[in-house]
């Protein structure tokens, strides 16, 4: 399959995840986001190295979708892979680092047992 075909699947699954969230089906949304992340990773892998900007966008999308799926381990592993082995544009490197930092913050808050209400933020 081509990048475009995989990316279309990503968009379809992301839309299904967002619909599930609006309907209050958080677990279903997480599963759709996880599947979307897998599709976007395949889209990334279908790109040639000279498609630097598109590869950066797909790398960030892959990691962001794994994060939205609340699969922090997978999101971090993917980010480290992209940061360590792939030639990505500076915007993608920055965004991947930001996602990893956000994950670390969320994990630290969870480990500390801190919970915020909507009024606290």
GROMACS .gro file of N, CA and C in nm:
model
  363
    1UNK      N    1   0.084  -0.119   0.000
    1UNK     CA    2   0.000   0.000   0.000
    1UNK      C    3   0.088   0.125   0.000
    2UNK      N    4   0.034   0.232  -0.049
    2UNK     CA    5   0.108   0.358  -0.056
    2UNK      C    6   0.089   0.440   0.072
    3UNK      N    7   0.170   0.546   0.083
    3UNK     CA    8   0.155   0.638   0.195
    3UNK      C    9   0.011   0.691   0.200
    4UNK      N   10  -0.041   0.731   0.085
    4UNK     CA   11  -0.175   0.791   0.081
    4UNK      C   12  -0.281   0.694   0.131
    5UNK      N   13  -0.269   0.568   0.093
    5UNK     CA   14  -0.368   0.468   0.137
    5UNK      C   15  -0.360   0.445   0.288
    6UNK      N   16  -0.239   0.431   0.339
    6UNK     CA   17  -0.224   0.413   0.484
    6UNK      C   18  -0.273   0.537   0.559
    7UNK      N   19  -0.239   0.655   0.504
    7UNK     CA   20  -0.279   0.779   0.571
    7UNK      C   21  -0.432   0.796   0.571
    8UNK      N   22  -0.496   0.754   0.464
    8UNK     CA   23  -0.645   0.757   0.460
    8UNK      C   24  -0.703   0.669   0.571
    9UNK      N   25  -0.643   0.552   0.590
    9UNK     CA   26  -0.687   0.465   0.699
    9UNK      C   27  -0.665   0.533   0.834
   10UNK      N   28  -0.552   0.601   0.849
   10UNK     CA   29  -0.525   0.676   0.973
   10UNK      C   30  -0.635   0.778   0.998
   11UNK      N   31  -0.669   0.855   0.896
   11UNK     CA   32  -0.772   0.958   0.910
   11UNK      C   33  -0.908   0.898   0.946
   12UNK      N   34  -0.943   0.787   0.883
   12UNK     CA   35  -1.070   0.721   0.910
   12UNK      C   36  -1.076   0.672   1.055
   13UNK      N   37  -0.969   0.611   1.101
   13UNK     CA   38  -0.965   0.560   1.239
   13UNK      C   39  -0.961   0.674   1.341
   14UNK      N   40  -0.892   0.781   1.310
   14UNK     CA   41  -0.888   0.897   1.400
   14UNK      C   42  -1.027   0.959   1.412
   15UNK      N   43  -1.097   0.968   1.301
   15UNK     CA   44  -1.234   1.020   1.305
   15UNK      C   45  -1.323   0.929   1.390
   16UNK      N   46  -1.307   0.799   1.377
   16UNK     CA   47  -1.385   0.705   1.459
   16UNK      C   48  -1.352   0.722   1.607
   17UNK      N   49  -1.224   0.746   1.638
   17UNK     CA   50  -1.183   0.768   1.778
   17UNK      C   51  -1.248   0.894   1.833
   18UNK      N   52  -1.247   0.999   1.756
   18UNK     CA   53  -1.305   1.125   1.802
   18UNK      C   54  -1.456   1.114   1.820
   19UNK      N   55  -1.521   1.038   1.734
   19UNK     CA   56  -1.664   1.013   1.750
   19UNK      C   57  -1.689   0.934   1.878
   20UNK      N   58  -1.609   0.832   1.900
   20UNK     CA   59  -1.624   0.751   2.023
   20UNK      C   60  -1.604   0.837   2.147
   21UNK      N   61  -1.508   0.928   2.144
   21UNK     CA   62  -1.488   1.017   2.259
   21UNK      C   63  -1.610   1.104   2.284
   22UNK      N   64  -1.665   1.161   2.178
   22UNK     CA   65  -1.785   1.246   2.193
   22UNK      C   66  -1.902   1.168   2.250
   23UNK      N   67  -1.905   1.039   2.219
   23UNK     CA   68  -2.013   0.953   2.269
   23UNK      C   69  -1.984   0.895   2.406
   24UNK      N   70  -1.870   0.931   2.464
   24UNK     CA   71  -1.835   0.883   2.597
   24UNK      C   72  -1.778   0.743   2.601
   25UNK      N   73  -1.731   0.693   2.488
   25UNK     CA   74  -1.674   0.558   2.480
   25UNK      C   75  -1.521   0.567   2.475
   26UNK      N   76  -1.463   0.597   2.590
   26UNK     CA   77  -1.319   0.622   2.598
   26UNK      C   78  -1.235   0.501   2.558
   27UNK      N   79  -1.274   0.382   2.601
   27UNK     CA   80  -1.196   0.262   2.568
   27UNK      C   81  -1.196   0.235   2.417
   28UNK      N   82  -1.310   0.254   2.355
   28UNK     CA   83  -1.318   0.235   2.209
   28UNK      C   84  -1.232   0.340   2.140
   29UNK      N   85  -1.234   0.462   2.189
   29UNK     CA   86  -1.153   0.569   2.131
   29UNK      C   87  -1.005   0.534   2.139
   30UNK      N   88  -0.962   0.483   2.253
   30UNK     CA   89  -0.822   0.446   2.268
   30UNK      C   90  -0.782   0.337   2.169
   31UNK      N   91  -0.870   0.241   2.148
   31UNK     CA   92  -0.841   0.135   2.052
   31UNK      C   93  -0.832   0.191   1.910
   32UNK      N   94  -0.923   0.279   1.873
   32UNK     CA   95  -0.917   0.341   1.740
   32UNK      C   96  -0.789   0.423   1.724
   33UNK      N   97  -0.751   0.499   1.828
   33UNK     CA   98  -0.626   0.576   1.820
   33UNK      C   99  -0.506   0.484   1.805
   34UNK      N  100  -0.507   0.371   1.875
   34UNK     CA  101  -0.397   0.276   1.864
   34UNK      C  102  -0.386   0.220   1.722
   35UNK      N  103  -0.499   0.185   1.665
   35UNK     CA  104  -0.500   0.135   1.527
   35UNK      C  105  -0.455   0.244   1.430
   36UNK      N  106  -0.497   0.367   1.455
   36UNK     CA  107  -0.457   0.479   1.370
   36UNK      C  108  -0.306   0.500   1.376
   37UNK      N  109  -0.249   0.487   1.496
   37UNK     CA  110  -0.105   0.499   1.511
   37UNK      C  111  -0.033   0.393   1.429
   38UNK      N  112  -0.083   0.270   1.432
   38UNK     CA  113  -0.023   0.162   1.353
   38UNK      C  114  -0.029   0.194   1.204
   39UNK      N  115  -0.142   0.247   1.159
   39UNK     CA  116  -0.156   0.281   1.017
   39UNK      C  117  -0.061   0.394   0.978
   40UNK      N  118  -0.047   0.493   1.065
   40UNK     CA  119   0.042   0.605   1.032
   40UNK      C  120   0.188   0.561   1.032
   41UNK      N  121   0.223   0.465   1.118
   41UNK     CA  122   0.359   0.410   1.115
   41UNK      C  123   0.384   0.342   0.981
   42UNK      N  124   0.284   0.268   0.932
   42UNK     CA  125   0.297   0.204   0.801
   42UNK      C  126   0.307   0.310   0.691
   43UNK      N  127   0.234   0.419   0.705
   43UNK     CA  128   0.243   0.529   0.609
   43UNK      C  129   0.386   0.585   0.608
   44UNK      N  130   0.441   0.607   0.727
   44UNK     CA  131   0.579   0.655   0.739
   44UNK      C  132   0.674   0.561   0.666
   45UNK      N  133   0.659   0.433   0.690
   45UNK     CA  134   0.749   0.334   0.631
   45UNK      C  135   0.736   0.326   0.479
   46UNK      N  136   0.624   0.372   0.425
   46UNK     CA  137   0.604   0.370   0.280
   46UNK      C  138   0.671   0.488   0.210
   47UNK      N  139   0.717   0.586   0.287
   47UNK     CA  140   0.779   0.705   0.230
   47UNK      C  141   0.926   0.683   0.197
   48UNK      N  142   0.970   0.745   0.091
   48UNK     CA  143   1.112   0.741   0.057
   48UNK      C  144   1.187   0.845   0.141
   49UNK      N  145   1.316   0.824   0.163
   49UNK     CA  146   1.394   0.915   0.248
   49UNK      C  147   1.393   1.062   0.203
   50UNK      N  148   1.379   1.087   0.075
   50UNK     CA  149   1.380   1.227   0.028
   50UNK      C  150   1.252   1.304   0.063
   51UNK      N  151   1.150   1.235   0.109
   51UNK     CA  152   1.025   1.300   0.153
   51UNK      C  153   1.039   1.343   0.299
   52UNK      N  154   1.139   1.426   0.327
   52UNK     CA  155   1.177   1.459   0.465
   52UNK      C  156   1.062   1.524   0.542
   53UNK      N  157   0.997   1.624   0.487
   53UNK     CA  158   0.890   1.694   0.559
   53UNK      C  159   0.772   1.600   0.587
   54UNK      N  160   0.730   1.523   0.488
   54UNK     CA  161   0.618   1.430   0.506
   54UNK      C  162   0.655   1.322   0.607
   55UNK      N  163   0.780   1.276   0.604
   55UNK     CA  164   0.825   1.178   0.703
   55UNK      C  165   0.818   1.237   0.843
   56UNK      N  166   0.854   1.364   0.857
   56UNK     CA  167   0.845   1.430   0.987
   56UNK      C  168   0.702   1.438   1.036
   57UNK      N  169   0.612   1.474   0.947
   57UNK     CA  170   0.470   1.483   0.983
   57UNK      C  171   0.416   1.346   1.022
   58UNK      N  172   0.451   1.243   0.946
   58UNK     CA  173   0.403   1.108   0.977
   58UNK      C  174   0.463   1.055   1.107
   59UNK      N  175   0.590   1.086   1.133
   59UNK     CA  176   0.653   1.041   1.258
   59UNK      C  177   0.581   1.103   1.378
   60UNK      N  178   0.558   1.233   1.371
   60UNK     CA  179   0.488   1.302   1.481
   60UNK      C  180   0.347   1.247   1.495
   61UNK      N  181   0.279   1.226   1.384
   61UNK     CA  182   0.143   1.171   1.389
   61UNK      C  183   0.138   1.034   1.452
   62UNK      N  184   0.233   0.950   1.417
   62UNK     CA  185   0.239   0.814   1.473
   62UNK      C  186   0.251   0.819   1.625
   63UNK      N  187   0.343   0.900   1.674
   63UNK     CA  188   0.367   0.909   1.818
   63UNK      C  189   0.249   0.977   1.888
   64UNK      N  190   0.196   1.082   1.830
   64UNK     CA  191   0.083   1.153   1.891
   64UNK      C  192  -0.039   1.063   1.903
   65UNK      N  193  -0.063   0.981   1.804
   65UNK     CA  194  -0.177   0.890   1.810
   65UNK      C  195  -0.157   0.781   1.915
   66UNK      N  196  -0.035   0.732   1.929
   66UNK     CA  197  -0.008   0.635   2.037
   66UNK      C  198  -0.028   0.700   2.172
   67UNK      N  199   0.011   0.826   2.184
   67UNK     CA  200  -0.012   0.902   2.308
   67UNK      C  201  -0.161   0.916   2.336
   68UNK      N  202  -0.238   0.952   2.234
   68UNK     CA  203  -0.383   0.966   2.251
   68UNK      C  204  -0.447   0.833   2.289
   69UNK      N  205  -0.386   0.723   2.245
   69UNK     CA  206  -0.436   0.590   2.282
   69UNK      C  207  -0.399   0.555   2.425
   70UNK      N  208  -0.326   0.645   2.491
   70UNK     CA  209  -0.278   0.626   2.628
   70UNK      C  210  -0.179   0.510   2.638
   71UNK      N  211  -0.117   0.480   2.525
   71UNK     CA  212  -0.014   0.376   2.521
   71UNK      C  213   0.121   0.446   2.530
   72UNK      N  214   0.155   0.489   2.651
   72UNK     CA  215   0.273   0.571   2.672
   72UNK      C  216   0.402   0.496   2.639
   73UNK      N  217   0.407   0.369   2.669
   73UNK     CA  218   0.527   0.291   2.638
   73UNK      C  219   0.552   0.288   2.487
   74UNK      N  220   0.449   0.257   2.411
   74UNK     CA  221   0.464   0.252   2.265
   74UNK      C  222   0.499   0.389   2.209
   75UNK      N  223   0.435   0.493   2.260
   75UNK     CA  224   0.462   0.629   2.212
   75UNK      C  225   0.608   0.666   2.235
   76UNK      N  226   0.659   0.635   2.354
   76UNK     CA  227   0.800   0.666   2.383
   76UNK      C  228   0.894   0.584   2.295
   77UNK      N  229   0.867   0.456   2.281
   77UNK     CA  230   0.953   0.370   2.199
   77UNK      C  231   0.957   0.419   2.054
   78UNK      N  232   0.840   0.456   2.002
   78UNK     CA  233   0.835   0.507   1.865
   78UNK      C  234   0.912   0.639   1.854
   79UNK      N  235   0.892   0.727   1.950
   79UNK     CA  236   0.961   0.856   1.947
   79UNK      C  237   1.112   0.836   1.950
   80UNK      N  238   1.160   0.748   2.037
   80UNK     CA  239   1.304   0.722   2.046
   80UNK      C  240   1.356   0.664   1.915
   81UNK      N  241   1.279   0.576   1.856
   81UNK     CA  242   1.321   0.519   1.727
   81UNK      C  243   1.334   0.627   1.622
   82UNK      N  244   1.230   0.710   1.611
   82UNK     CA  245   1.234   0.817   1.511
   82UNK      C  246   1.347   0.916   1.538
   83UNK      N  247   1.366   0.951   1.664
   83UNK     CA  248   1.470   1.047   1.699
   83UNK      C  249   1.610   0.989   1.679
   84UNK      N  250   1.624   0.860   1.699
   84UNK     CA  251   1.756   0.799   1.692
   84UNK      C  252   1.799   0.750   1.556
   85UNK      N  253   1.704   0.711   1.473
   85UNK     CA  254   1.741   0.645   1.348
   85UNK      C  255   1.696   0.718   1.222
   86UNK      N  256   1.610   0.812   1.235
   86UNK     CA  257   1.553   0.874   1.115
   86UNK      C  258   1.603   1.018   1.101
   87UNK      N  259   1.627   1.059   0.978
   87UNK     CA  260   1.662   1.197   0.950
   87UNK      C  261   1.532   1.277   0.939
   88UNK      N  262   1.501   1.349   1.045
   88UNK     CA  263   1.376   1.425   1.050
   88UNK      C  264   1.404   1.574   1.050
   89UNK      N  265   1.310   1.653   1.000
   89UNK     CA  266   1.327   1.799   1.005
   89UNK      C  267   1.319   1.850   1.149
   90UNK      N  268   1.377   1.965   1.175
   90UNK     CA  269   1.380   2.019   1.312
   90UNK      C  270   1.243   2.030   1.379
   91UNK      N  271   1.138   2.068   1.305
   91UNK     CA  272   1.006   2.081   1.367
   91UNK      C  273   0.960   1.946   1.424
   92UNK      N  274   0.990   1.836   1.354
   92UNK     CA  275   0.946   1.704   1.399
   92UNK      C  276   1.025   1.662   1.522
   93UNK      N  277   1.154   1.689   1.524
   93UNK     CA  278   1.237   1.656   1.639
   93UNK      C  279   1.183   1.728   1.762
   94UNK      N  280   1.155   1.856   1.748
   94UNK     CA  281   1.102   1.935   1.860
   94UNK      C  282   0.968   1.880   1.909
   95UNK      N  283   0.878   1.850   1.817
   95UNK     CA  284   0.746   1.800   1.855
   95UNK      C  285   0.755   1.662   1.921
   96UNK      N  286   0.840   1.576   1.871
   96UNK     CA  287   0.857   1.444   1.932
   96UNK      C  288   0.911   1.457   2.074
   97UNK      N  289   1.007   1.545   2.092
   97UNK     CA  290   1.060   1.568   2.227
   97UNK      C  291   0.952   1.621   2.321
   98UNK      N  292   0.868   1.711   2.270
   98UNK     CA  293   0.759   1.766   2.351
   98UNK      C  294   0.660   1.658   2.393
   99UNK      N  295   0.629   1.566   2.303
   99UNK     CA  296   0.536   1.457   2.337
   99UNK      C  297   0.597   1.369   2.445
  100UNK      N  298   0.724   1.335   2.430
  100UNK     CA  299   0.791   1.252   2.531
  100UNK      C  300   0.790   1.324   2.666
  101UNK      N  301   0.819   1.452   2.666
  101UNK     CA  302   0.818   1.529   2.791
  101UNK      C  303   0.679   1.530   2.854
  102UNK      N  304   0.576   1.542   2.772
  102UNK     CA  305   0.438   1.539   2.822
  102UNK      C  306   0.407   1.404   2.885
  103UNK      N  307   0.453   1.298   2.822
  103UNK     CA  308   0.433   1.163   2.877
  103UNK      C  309   0.501   1.152   3.013
  104UNK      N  310   0.625   1.198   3.022
  104UNK     CA  311   0.697   1.193   3.149
  104UNK      C  312   0.621   1.268   3.257
  105UNK      N  313   0.566   1.384   3.222
  105UNK     CA  314   0.491   1.464   3.319
  105UNK      C  315   0.366   1.389   3.364
  106UNK      N  316   0.293   1.332   3.269
  106UNK     CA  317   0.172   1.258   3.305
  106UNK      C  318   0.205   1.136   3.391
  107UNK      N  319   0.313   1.067   3.361
  107UNK     CA  320   0.352   0.952   3.441
  107UNK      C  321   0.394   0.994   3.582
  108UNK      N  322   0.462   1.106   3.594
  108UNK     CA  323   0.503   1.155   3.726
  108UNK      C  324   0.382   1.195   3.810
  109UNK      N  325   0.286   1.259   3.749
  109UNK     CA  326   0.163   1.298   3.819
  109UNK      C  327   0.088   1.174   3.866
  110UNK      N  328   0.077   1.074   3.777
  110UNK     CA  329   0.007   0.950   3.813
  110UNK      C  330   0.080   0.877   3.926
  111UNK      N  331   0.213   0.875   3.921
  111UNK     CA  332   0.291   0.807   4.024
  111UNK      C  333   0.277   0.876   4.159
  112UNK      N  334   0.258   1.007   4.156
  112UNK     CA  335   0.243   1.083   4.280
  112UNK      C  336   0.102   1.076   4.335
  113UNK      N  337   0.009   1.022   4.255
  113UNK     CA  338  -0.129   1.011   4.299
  113UNK      C  339  -0.204   1.142   4.298
  114UNK      N  340  -0.155   1.238   4.220
  114UNK     CA  341  -0.219   1.370   4.213
  114UNK      C  342  -0.330   1.365   4.109
  115UNK      N  343  -0.444   1.420   4.144
  115UNK     CA  344  -0.555   1.429   4.050
  115UNK      C  345  -0.604   1.572   4.048
  116UNK      N  346  -0.632   1.621   3.929
  116UNK     CA  347  -0.682   1.757   3.912
  116UNK      C  348  -0.827   1.750   3.868
  117UNK      N  349  -0.906   1.843   3.918
  117UNK     CA  350  -1.042   1.857   3.866
  117UNK      C  351  -1.038   1.960   3.755
  118UNK      N  352  -1.145   1.969   3.678
  118UNK     CA  353  -1.150   2.067   3.569
  118UNK      C  354  -1.136   2.208   3.622
  119UNK      N  355  -1.181   2.232   3.744
  119UNK     CA  356  -1.172   2.366   3.803
  119UNK      C  357  -1.031   2.403   3.844
  120UNK      N  358  -0.943   2.305   3.864
  120UNK     CA  359  -0.807   2.332   3.907
  120UNK      C  360  -0.719   2.384   3.793
  121UNK      N  361  -0.757   2.355   3.672
  121UNK     CA  362  -0.671   2.390   3.558
  121UNK      C  363  -0.724   2.513   3.489
   0.00000   0.00000   0.00000
